[in-house]
Amino acid sequence: MVEPSDELQVVFEKAIKDAKKLNHEYITLEHLFFAMLCSENFMNVLDGFGIDPKPMKDELLNHLQTKFDEIKVAEGTKFKPKKTQTVERVMNRAFTQVLFSGRAHIDVTDVFLSLLNEQKSFACYLATSSGIEKNKFNEYVNTEYVANLEDEELAGHAQRALKAFTTNLNIEVESGKIDPVIGRQDELESICLSLGRRSKNNVLLVGEPGVGKTAIAEGLAYRIVNKAVPKFLEEYSVYNLDIGAMLAGSKYRGDFEERFKLVLSAIKKQGKTIVFIDEAHMMNGAGTGGGNSSNDLANMLKPALGKGDIKVVASTTWEEYRKYFEKDRALMRRFQRVSIDEPDKKTTKDILIGIKKYYEEFHKTTITEEAIDEAVKLSVKYITDKKLPDKAIDLIDLACSRFKVNNQEENKIVTPDEIKFELAKFVNLPPEQIQQKETNNLNKLNKNLKANVYGQDNAIDEIVDKILVAQAGLKTEDKPIGAFVFMGPTGVGKTELAKQLAKHLSIHLARFDMSEYQEKHSVSKLIGSPPGYVGHDEHSGQLINKLQEHPNCVLLLDEIEKAHPDISQILLQIMDNGKITGSDGKEADARNCILILTTNLGAEQAERNAIGFSHDVDGDYGDEEFRRFFAPEFRNRLDGVVTFGKLDKPIMLKIVGKFLLELRTMLDDKNVVCEITDDALDHLVDNGFDSKMGARPMQRYIDKHIKRPLSKLLLFGDLRNGGSLQIDVKKNELILKPTKQKVENVAEITNN
């Protein structure tokens, strides 16, 4: 779409004002020409052509004041001047010419050239009689005038573009908005070395998000301002190029290219300038609007990069580097790549100590060294989707900001407790899990598990011992806390133990029912679709997503024998490296998870074993079915294979008590007190117990013979408004005896 330039819009507005001031009903070519002669830019064009515009302006004004009585309206008449057909024709002709030339804007000179075709008009007569010949004027406008404009006015435009689309980091440093960079001496030396080259003096910083690529570039500006760089760089300025700002509003073809050329022109003219391009992969395709990529920012920049006309420091991630730069060899060879690795804990601590004063001044707080230690330690342990030092700085900054949110004005001291609280919020964990003394929680873990899972004491002991080793910091860092297989018949507590473990550790339970992954193609549901298949770029896989959301979890793969064998091969990554990679290359950290696989493969063997017997992976399983299903390399990476034995009647009596205790809790909310007789307990054990099916038949028996009739009493019967309930046996059948009046001090459900 072709639109009038800003200058032409001003000219038209003046023509309208002049016509209204003279009480002229119409806007004629003379009004338009007079408004042109009042434009400073157009007067400069005429002056450059060798024509003095002042005589034409005076004569035209006299003509407007004396020769247009026929289009005058009465004084005081309200009207809006209208364009004549001649003016419309001139504008349409100019529009067509500009459209065919491929330009986006109509300028004043375009309208004037069209005006020179109206030979019967006084405006055309005045112009031609003053020595303006159309062909010569057209040639001048498109050659000499453009060149003069580039020489005289382009510099001003370029400086305005430089100010609009870049940020001078040197000025940012002087105003205190940029902190010094700490612990990156080798990387800064490599940057200075590349910048000192004669040609291809450009640097590409490549590293994972959060490792400090942008901070290093800003740190270069900081060192330049403080004269802490080689002498040849001391007078340089670092400008941050904002590609997003250059793209914003560039809706017409050529707008983006024009902006970039102006910026580039200003940089070249200014000299001693380093351009910093953050997220450099945005150069690929920038300014094309999804069209031909041969005219994007990367290709426009290549000539300047190769000749050494400008010095560029760019940054990108490894993922984007492989995606864009490795495919564009011509662009990549113009840069010297500098790898920015994640700093270690000690370096991160030094960085935080070095910059803490800036955060203390900003937040008006005091940050203790213990808080810094805690931020580094906990961020490494719990925040797996970010890198140091970024994630540790985030915790410090959030803890400081919390005082503002709470309107706290005194005792604004950031301690390890504040760091723990912010971490809990950050990773979506219960605050008490991190804030409480972990040793106290772990010390009760064994007891708490045995109080909820009956008859599997040896299995619990083995699991807890493995967790204690990990929490004491004695496990291998690149492996999960533990990887176990729970074997045994159905209903003996394999899944329940995993649930209780997550509950008492206050971490998330990520459960996957392996019956959903029986087909070979179902593997893609866990780790994402392979390249070339639908959804490859859209979904990372359910397992990848779950571990990214909850890196600290109990990962339960229930009934693993139902899954396709290929899934066990995927799990080797977790057991071997503590990580799993999706089909799209994204990694999920599993070093802080507990991997539990449940299976019924060893059910027959479990029935022959002692109750609660367990053995390590190095032992003799005595189960050929288990050996056939799991490959040797898989079995060799397990931390333990725990066999759950069948349940006997004494154990079932405890389980009955647990089920009924849950029932009592439900009834408390209904204001109902429950009592169960010893005969009823014996009846439940005798009738609900099945040595082959475990505890699940008991649950179904309670549901059928207690909960179903009880629901009717609560909804329609004597217990609608509360009361008491006795569960007894009569003629070998359970009976429920309700009482409207709530009984005090009745016998409660027990697990005796």
PDB file of N, CA, C and O in Angstrom, residues 383-439:
ATOM      1  N   ILE A 383      16.853 -26.566  41.490  1.00  0.00           N
ATOM      2  CA  ILE A 383      16.507 -25.882  40.233  1.00  0.00           C
ATOM      3  C   ILE A 383      17.348 -26.475  39.111  1.00  0.00           C
ATOM      4  O   ILE A 383      18.533 -26.164  38.962  1.00  0.00           O
ATOM      5  N   THR A 384      16.770 -27.326  38.323  1.00  0.00           N
ATOM      6  CA  THR A 384      17.523 -28.068  37.319  1.00  0.00           C
ATOM      7  C   THR A 384      17.345 -27.535  35.906  1.00  0.00           C
ATOM      8  O   THR A 384      18.065 -27.937  35.005  1.00  0.00           O
ATOM      9  N   ASP A 385      16.362 -26.652  35.699  1.00  0.00           N
ATOM     10  CA  ASP A 385      16.117 -26.154  34.355  1.00  0.00           C
ATOM     11  C   ASP A 385      16.814 -24.830  34.077  1.00  0.00           C
ATOM     12  O   ASP A 385      16.596 -24.220  33.026  1.00  0.00           O
ATOM     13  N   LYS A 386      17.629 -24.355  35.034  1.00  0.00           N
ATOM     14  CA  LYS A 386      18.403 -23.134  34.844  1.00  0.00           C
ATOM     15  C   LYS A 386      19.860 -23.393  35.182  1.00  0.00           C
ATOM     16  O   LYS A 386      20.215 -24.445  35.699  1.00  0.00           O
ATOM     17  N   LYS A 387      20.695 -22.419  34.886  1.00  0.00           N
ATOM     18  CA  LYS A 387      22.130 -22.562  35.092  1.00  0.00           C
ATOM     19  C   LYS A 387      22.636 -21.542  36.100  1.00  0.00           C
ATOM     20  O   LYS A 387      22.026 -20.483  36.302  1.00  0.00           O
ATOM     21  N   LEU A 388      23.760 -21.904  36.710  1.00  0.00           N
ATOM     22  CA  LEU A 388      24.480 -20.945  37.544  1.00  0.00           C
ATOM     23  C   LEU A 388      25.171 -19.935  36.629  1.00  0.00           C
ATOM     24  O   LEU A 388      25.566 -20.267  35.508  1.00  0.00           O
ATOM     25  N   PRO A 389      25.316 -18.676  37.067  1.00  0.00           N
ATOM     26  CA  PRO A 389      24.910 -18.113  38.367  1.00  0.00           C
ATOM     27  C   PRO A 389      23.491 -17.566  38.392  1.00  0.00           C
ATOM     28  O   PRO A 389      23.037 -17.067  39.401  1.00  0.00           O
ATOM     29  N   ASP A 390      22.804 -17.672  37.254  1.00  0.00           N
ATOM     30  CA  ASP A 390      21.499 -17.036  37.110  1.00  0.00           C
ATOM     31  C   ASP A 390      20.499 -17.512  38.160  1.00  0.00           C
ATOM     32  O   ASP A 390      19.806 -16.705  38.775  1.00  0.00           O
ATOM     33  N   LYS A 391      20.429 -18.823  38.393  1.00  0.00           N
ATOM     34  CA  LYS A 391      19.423 -19.332  39.318  1.00  0.00           C
ATOM     35  C   LYS A 391      19.721 -18.974  40.765  1.00  0.00           C
ATOM     36  O   LYS A 391      18.803 -18.762  41.560  1.00  0.00           O
ATOM     37  N   ALA A 392      20.997 -18.888  41.108  1.00  0.00           N
ATOM     38  CA  ALA A 392      21.346 -18.476  42.466  1.00  0.00           C
ATOM     39  C   ALA A 392      21.052 -16.991  42.676  1.00  0.00           C
ATOM     40  O   ALA A 392      20.554 -16.590  43.740  1.00  0.00           O
ATOM     41  N   ILE A 393      21.340 -16.176  41.674  1.00  0.00           N
ATOM     42  CA  ILE A 393      21.021 -14.747  41.746  1.00  0.00           C
ATOM     43  C   ILE A 393      19.516 -14.543  41.868  1.00  0.00           C
ATOM     44  O   ILE A 393      19.052 -13.660  42.598  1.00  0.00           O
ATOM     45  N   ASP A 394      18.747 -15.340  41.152  1.00  0.00           N
ATOM     46  CA  ASP A 394      17.284 -15.239  41.228  1.00  0.00           C
ATOM     47  C   ASP A 394      16.784 -15.424  42.659  1.00  0.00           C
ATOM     48  O   ASP A 394      15.903 -14.694  43.123  1.00  0.00           O
ATOM     49  N   LEU A 395      17.337 -16.410  43.359  1.00  0.00           N
ATOM     50  CA  LEU A 395      16.906 -16.659  44.731  1.00  0.00           C
ATOM     51  C   LEU A 395      17.240 -15.476  45.636  1.00  0.00           C
ATOM     52  O   LEU A 395      16.427 -15.074  46.472  1.00  0.00           O
ATOM     53  N   ILE A 396      18.429 -14.941  45.488  1.00  0.00           N
ATOM     54  CA  ILE A 396      18.828 -13.772  46.288  1.00  0.00           C
ATOM     55  C   ILE A 396      17.915 -12.594  46.002  1.00  0.00           C
ATOM     56  O   ILE A 396      17.425 -11.911  46.911  1.00  0.00           O
ATOM     57  N   ASP A 397      17.664 -12.340  44.732  1.00  0.00           N
ATOM     58  CA  ASP A 397      16.834 -11.200  44.329  1.00  0.00           C
ATOM     59  C   ASP A 397      15.396 -11.362  44.829  1.00  0.00           C
ATOM     60  O   ASP A 397      14.779 -10.398  45.301  1.00  0.00           O
ATOM     61  N   LEU A 398      14.854 -12.569  44.733  1.00  0.00           N
ATOM     62  CA  LEU A 398      13.491 -12.819  45.209  1.00  0.00           C
ATOM     63  C   LEU A 398      13.386 -12.641  46.720  1.00  0.00           C
ATOM     64  O   LEU A 398      12.408 -12.079  47.223  1.00  0.00           O
ATOM     65  N   ALA A 399      14.381 -13.125  47.438  1.00  0.00           N
ATOM     66  CA  ALA A 399      14.371 -12.988  48.897  1.00  0.00           C
ATOM     67  C   ALA A 399      14.413 -11.517  49.307  1.00  0.00           C
ATOM     68  O   ALA A 399      13.730 -11.108  50.254  1.00  0.00           O
ATOM     69  N   CYS A 400      15.203 -10.712  48.596  1.00  0.00           N
ATOM     70  CA  CYS A 400      15.254  -9.282  48.880  1.00  0.00           C
ATOM     71  C   CYS A 400      13.926  -8.603  48.548  1.00  0.00           C
ATOM     72  O   CYS A 400      13.443  -7.736  49.283  1.00  0.00           O
ATOM     73  N   SER A 401      13.340  -9.001  47.425  1.00  0.00           N
ATOM     74  CA  SER A 401      12.091  -8.393  46.996  1.00  0.00           C
ATOM     75  C   SER A 401      10.938  -8.723  47.942  1.00  0.00           C
ATOM     76  O   SER A 401       9.966  -7.962  48.034  1.00  0.00           O
ATOM     77  N   ARG A 402      11.036  -9.863  48.638  1.00  0.00           N
ATOM     78  CA  ARG A 402       9.969 -10.266  49.566  1.00  0.00           C
ATOM     79  C   ARG A 402       9.745  -9.224  50.647  1.00  0.00           C
ATOM     80  O   ARG A 402       8.603  -8.995  51.072  1.00  0.00           O
ATOM     81  N   PHE A 403      10.800  -8.555  51.102  1.00  0.00           N
ATOM     82  CA  PHE A 403      10.659  -7.523  52.126  1.00  0.00           C
ATOM     83  C   PHE A 403       9.796  -6.369  51.618  1.00  0.00           C
ATOM     84  O   PHE A 403       9.025  -5.777  52.368  1.00  0.00           O
ATOM     85  N   LYS A 404       9.940  -6.015  50.327  1.00  0.00           N
ATOM     86  CA  LYS A 404       9.109  -4.957  49.753  1.00  0.00           C
ATOM     87  C   LYS A 404       7.647  -5.362  49.705  1.00  0.00           C
ATOM     88  O   LYS A 404       6.754  -4.573  50.015  1.00  0.00           O
ATOM     89  N   VAL A 405       7.411  -6.596  49.290  1.00  0.00           N
ATOM     90  CA  VAL A 405       6.040  -7.084  49.182  1.00  0.00           C
ATOM     91  C   VAL A 405       5.348  -7.068  50.541  1.00  0.00           C
ATOM     92  O   VAL A 405       4.162  -6.737  50.655  1.00  0.00           O
ATOM     93  N   ASN A 406       6.097  -7.403  51.581  1.00  0.00           N
ATOM     94  CA  ASN A 406       5.538  -7.442  52.933  1.00  0.00           C
ATOM     95  C   ASN A 406       5.590  -6.093  53.639  1.00  0.00           C
ATOM     96  O   ASN A 406       5.229  -5.998  54.816  1.00  0.00           O
ATOM     97  N   ASN A 407       6.053  -5.045  52.913  1.00  0.00           N
ATOM     98  CA  ASN A 407       6.159  -3.691  53.484  1.00  0.00           C
ATOM     99  C   ASN A 407       6.999  -3.667  54.754  1.00  0.00           C
ATOM    100  O   ASN A 407       6.728  -2.923  55.699  1.00  0.00           O
ATOM    101  N   GLN A 408       8.019  -4.486  54.785  1.00  0.00           N
ATOM    102  CA  GLN A 408       8.895  -4.546  55.957  1.00  0.00           C
ATOM    103  C   GLN A 408       9.961  -3.482  55.842  1.00  0.00           C
ATOM    104  O   GLN A 408      10.666  -3.372  54.841  1.00  0.00           O
ATOM    105  N   GLU A 409      10.120  -2.703  56.885  1.00  0.00           N
ATOM    106  CA  GLU A 409      11.069  -1.601  56.869  1.00  0.00           C
ATOM    107  C   GLU A 409      12.274  -1.844  57.771  1.00  0.00           C
ATOM    108  O   GLU A 409      13.305  -1.210  57.606  1.00  0.00           O
ATOM    109  N   GLU A 410      12.155  -2.760  58.746  1.00  0.00           N
ATOM    110  CA  GLU A 410      13.233  -3.032  59.682  1.00  0.00           C
ATOM    111  C   GLU A 410      13.648  -4.495  59.608  1.00  0.00           C
ATOM    112  O   GLU A 410      12.894  -5.355  59.133  1.00  0.00           O
ATOM    113  N   ASN A 411      14.880  -4.742  60.111  1.00  0.00           N
ATOM    114  CA  ASN A 411      15.426  -6.106  60.149  1.00  0.00           C
ATOM    115  C   ASN A 411      15.361  -6.794  58.774  1.00  0.00           C
ATOM    116  O   ASN A 411      15.015  -7.967  58.671  1.00  0.00           O
ATOM    117  N   LYS A 412      15.741  -6.049  57.751  1.00  0.00           N
ATOM    118  CA  LYS A 412      15.729  -6.576  56.389  1.00  0.00           C
ATOM    119  C   LYS A 412      17.054  -7.292  56.113  1.00  0.00           C
ATOM    120  O   LYS A 412      17.933  -6.797  55.420  1.00  0.00           O
ATOM    121  N   ILE A 413      17.167  -8.473  56.694  1.00  0.00           N
ATOM    122  CA  ILE A 413      18.386  -9.271  56.577  1.00  0.00           C
ATOM    123  C   ILE A 413      18.042 -10.580  55.875  1.00  0.00           C
ATOM    124  O   ILE A 413      17.163 -11.328  56.323  1.00  0.00           O
ATOM    125  N   VAL A 414      18.710 -10.862  54.777  1.00  0.00           N
ATOM    126  CA  VAL A 414      18.477 -12.102  54.032  1.00  0.00           C
ATOM    127  C   VAL A 414      19.321 -13.208  54.650  1.00  0.00           C
ATOM    128  O   VAL A 414      20.554 -13.173  54.596  1.00  0.00           O
ATOM    129  N   THR A 415      18.659 -14.186  55.230  1.00  0.00           N
ATOM    130  CA  THR A 415      19.305 -15.316  55.873  1.00  0.00           C
ATOM    131  C   THR A 415      18.986 -16.597  55.097  1.00  0.00           C
ATOM    132  O   THR A 415      18.169 -16.584  54.181  1.00  0.00           O
ATOM    133  N   PRO A 416      19.605 -17.719  55.466  1.00  0.00           N
ATOM    134  CA  PRO A 416      19.272 -18.978  54.783  1.00  0.00           C
ATOM    135  C   PRO A 416      17.793 -19.329  54.831  1.00  0.00           C
ATOM    136  O   PRO A 416      17.272 -19.953  53.901  1.00  0.00           O
ATOM    137  N   ASP A 417      17.087 -18.929  55.904  1.00  0.00           N
ATOM    138  CA  ASP A 417      15.656 -19.229  55.992  1.00  0.00           C
ATOM    139  C   ASP A 417      14.868 -18.535  54.879  1.00  0.00           C
ATOM    140  O   ASP A 417      13.935 -19.127  54.307  1.00  0.00           O
ATOM    141  N   GLU A 418      15.231 -17.278  54.593  1.00  0.00           N
ATOM    142  CA  GLU A 418      14.552 -16.561  53.499  1.00  0.00           C
ATOM    143  C   GLU A 418      14.834 -17.235  52.161  1.00  0.00           C
ATOM    144  O   GLU A 418      13.952 -17.335  51.299  1.00  0.00           O
ATOM    145  N   ILE A 419      16.050 -17.716  51.966  1.00  0.00           N
ATOM    146  CA  ILE A 419      16.408 -18.401  50.729  1.00  0.00           C
ATOM    147  C   ILE A 419      15.612 -19.700  50.588  1.00  0.00           C
ATOM    148  O   ILE A 419      15.095 -20.018  49.507  1.00  0.00           O
ATOM    149  N   LYS A 420      15.489 -20.436  51.668  1.00  0.00           N
ATOM    150  CA  LYS A 420      14.727 -21.689  51.646  1.00  0.00           C
ATOM    151  C   LYS A 420      13.257 -21.442  51.317  1.00  0.00           C
ATOM    152  O   LYS A 420      12.644 -22.191  50.561  1.00  0.00           O
ATOM    153  N   PHE A 421      12.711 -20.378  51.898  1.00  0.00           N
ATOM    154  CA  PHE A 421      11.312 -20.052  51.645  1.00  0.00           C
ATOM    155  C   PHE A 421      11.087 -19.715  50.172  1.00  0.00           C
ATOM    156  O   PHE A 421      10.136 -20.195  49.558  1.00  0.00           O
ATOM    157  N   GLU A 422      11.970 -18.900  49.595  1.00  0.00           N
ATOM    158  CA  GLU A 422      11.821 -18.526  48.189  1.00  0.00           C
ATOM    159  C   GLU A 422      12.027 -19.719  47.268  1.00  0.00           C
ATOM    160  O   GLU A 422      11.366 -19.837  46.239  1.00  0.00           O
ATOM    161  N   LEU A 423      12.936 -20.591  47.635  1.00  0.00           N
ATOM    162  CA  LEU A 423      13.156 -21.791  46.831  1.00  0.00           C
ATOM    163  C   LEU A 423      11.909 -22.668  46.803  1.00  0.00           C
ATOM    164  O   LEU A 423      11.522 -23.187  45.758  1.00  0.00           O
ATOM    165  N   ALA A 424      11.264 -22.824  47.963  1.00  0.00           N
ATOM    166  CA  ALA A 424      10.042 -23.624  48.035  1.00  0.00           C
ATOM    167  C   ALA A 424       8.971 -23.065  47.119  1.00  0.00           C
ATOM    168  O   ALA A 424       8.279 -23.811  46.429  1.00  0.00           O
ATOM    169  N   LYS A 425       8.840 -21.740  47.087  1.00  0.00           N
ATOM    170  CA  LYS A 425       7.884 -21.109  46.191  1.00  0.00           C
ATOM    171  C   LYS A 425       8.316 -21.287  44.735  1.00  0.00           C
ATOM    172  O   LYS A 425       7.475 -21.510  43.852  1.00  0.00           O
ATOM    173  N   PHE A 426       9.603 -21.191  44.495  1.00  0.00           N
ATOM    174  CA  PHE A 426      10.145 -21.227  43.138  1.00  0.00           C
ATOM    175  C   PHE A 426       9.926 -22.584  42.484  1.00  0.00           C
ATOM    176  O   PHE A 426       9.577 -22.663  41.307  1.00  0.00           O
ATOM    177  N   VAL A 427      10.143 -23.665  43.213  1.00  0.00           N
ATOM    178  CA  VAL A 427      10.061 -25.017  42.649  1.00  0.00           C
ATOM    179  C   VAL A 427       8.771 -25.730  43.022  1.00  0.00           C
ATOM    180  O   VAL A 427       8.633 -26.935  42.804  1.00  0.00           O
ATOM    181  N   ASN A 428       7.831 -24.971  43.620  1.00  0.00           N
ATOM    182  CA  ASN A 428       6.515 -25.526  43.931  1.00  0.00           C
ATOM    183  C   ASN A 428       6.600 -26.715  44.880  1.00  0.00           C
ATOM    184  O   ASN A 428       6.040 -27.782  44.650  1.00  0.00           O
ATOM    185  N   LEU A 429       7.321 -26.523  45.986  1.00  0.00           N
ATOM    186  CA  LEU A 429       7.413 -27.515  47.030  1.00  0.00           C
ATOM    187  C   LEU A 429       6.835 -26.962  48.319  1.00  0.00           C
ATOM    188  O   LEU A 429       6.820 -25.743  48.514  1.00  0.00           O
ATOM    189  N   PRO A 430       6.344 -27.823  49.212  1.00  0.00           N
ATOM    190  CA  PRO A 430       5.874 -27.322  50.506  1.00  0.00           C
ATOM    191  C   PRO A 430       7.021 -26.635  51.254  1.00  0.00           C
ATOM    192  O   PRO A 430       8.110 -27.208  51.364  1.00  0.00           O
ATOM    193  N   PRO A 431       6.786 -25.422  51.750  1.00  0.00           N
ATOM    194  CA  PRO A 431       7.868 -24.702  52.440  1.00  0.00           C
ATOM    195  C   PRO A 431       8.457 -25.485  53.602  1.00  0.00           C
ATOM    196  O   PRO A 431       9.653 -25.422  53.854  1.00  0.00           O
ATOM    197  N   GLU A 432       7.634 -26.247  54.283  1.00  0.00           N
ATOM    198  CA  GLU A 432       8.131 -26.978  55.431  1.00  0.00           C
ATOM    199  C   GLU A 432       9.155 -28.045  55.047  1.00  0.00           C
ATOM    200  O   GLU A 432      10.014 -28.403  55.846  1.00  0.00           O
ATOM    201  N   GLN A 433       9.067 -28.550  53.796  1.00  0.00           N
ATOM    202  CA  GLN A 433      10.025 -29.570  53.390  1.00  0.00           C
ATOM    203  C   GLN A 433      11.442 -29.029  53.374  1.00  0.00           C
ATOM    204  O   GLN A 433      12.400 -29.718  53.732  1.00  0.00           O
ATOM    205  N   ILE A 434      11.602 -27.802  52.961  1.00  0.00           N
ATOM    206  CA  ILE A 434      12.926 -27.215  52.855  1.00  0.00           C
ATOM    207  C   ILE A 434      13.311 -26.480  54.126  1.00  0.00           C
ATOM    208  O   ILE A 434      14.468 -26.512  54.546  1.00  0.00           O
ATOM    209  N   GLN A 435      12.338 -25.851  54.769  1.00  0.00           N
ATOM    210  CA  GLN A 435      12.643 -25.040  55.932  1.00  0.00           C
ATOM    211  C   GLN A 435      12.909 -25.861  57.183  1.00  0.00           C
ATOM    212  O   GLN A 435      13.680 -25.476  58.036  1.00  0.00           O
ATOM    213  N   GLN A 436      12.223 -27.024  57.291  1.00  0.00           N
ATOM    214  CA  GLN A 436      12.413 -27.814  58.491  1.00  0.00           C
ATOM    215  C   GLN A 436      13.766 -28.502  58.497  1.00  0.00           C
ATOM    216  O   GLN A 436      14.446 -28.617  57.482  1.00  0.00           O
ATOM    217  N   LYS A 437      14.159 -28.955  59.625  1.00  0.00           N
ATOM    218  CA  LYS A 437      15.376 -29.718  59.731  1.00  0.00           C
ATOM    219  C   LYS A 437      15.201 -31.050  59.011  1.00  0.00           C
ATOM    220  O   LYS A 437      14.416 -31.903  59.436  1.00  0.00           O
ATOM    221  N   GLU A 438      15.922 -31.225  57.917  1.00  0.00           N
ATOM    222  CA  GLU A 438      15.767 -32.423  57.117  1.00  0.00           C
ATOM    223  C   GLU A 438      16.115 -33.678  57.888  1.00  0.00           C
ATOM    224  O   GLU A 438      15.512 -34.730  57.689  1.00  0.00           O
ATOM    225  N   THR A 439      17.094 -33.578  58.759  1.00  0.00           N
ATOM    226  CA  THR A 439      17.505 -34.750  59.524  1.00  0.00           C
ATOM    227  C   THR A 439      16.370 -35.266  60.405  1.00  0.00           C
ATOM    228  O   THR A 439      16.205 -36.472  60.572  1.00  0.00           O
TER     229      THR A 439
END
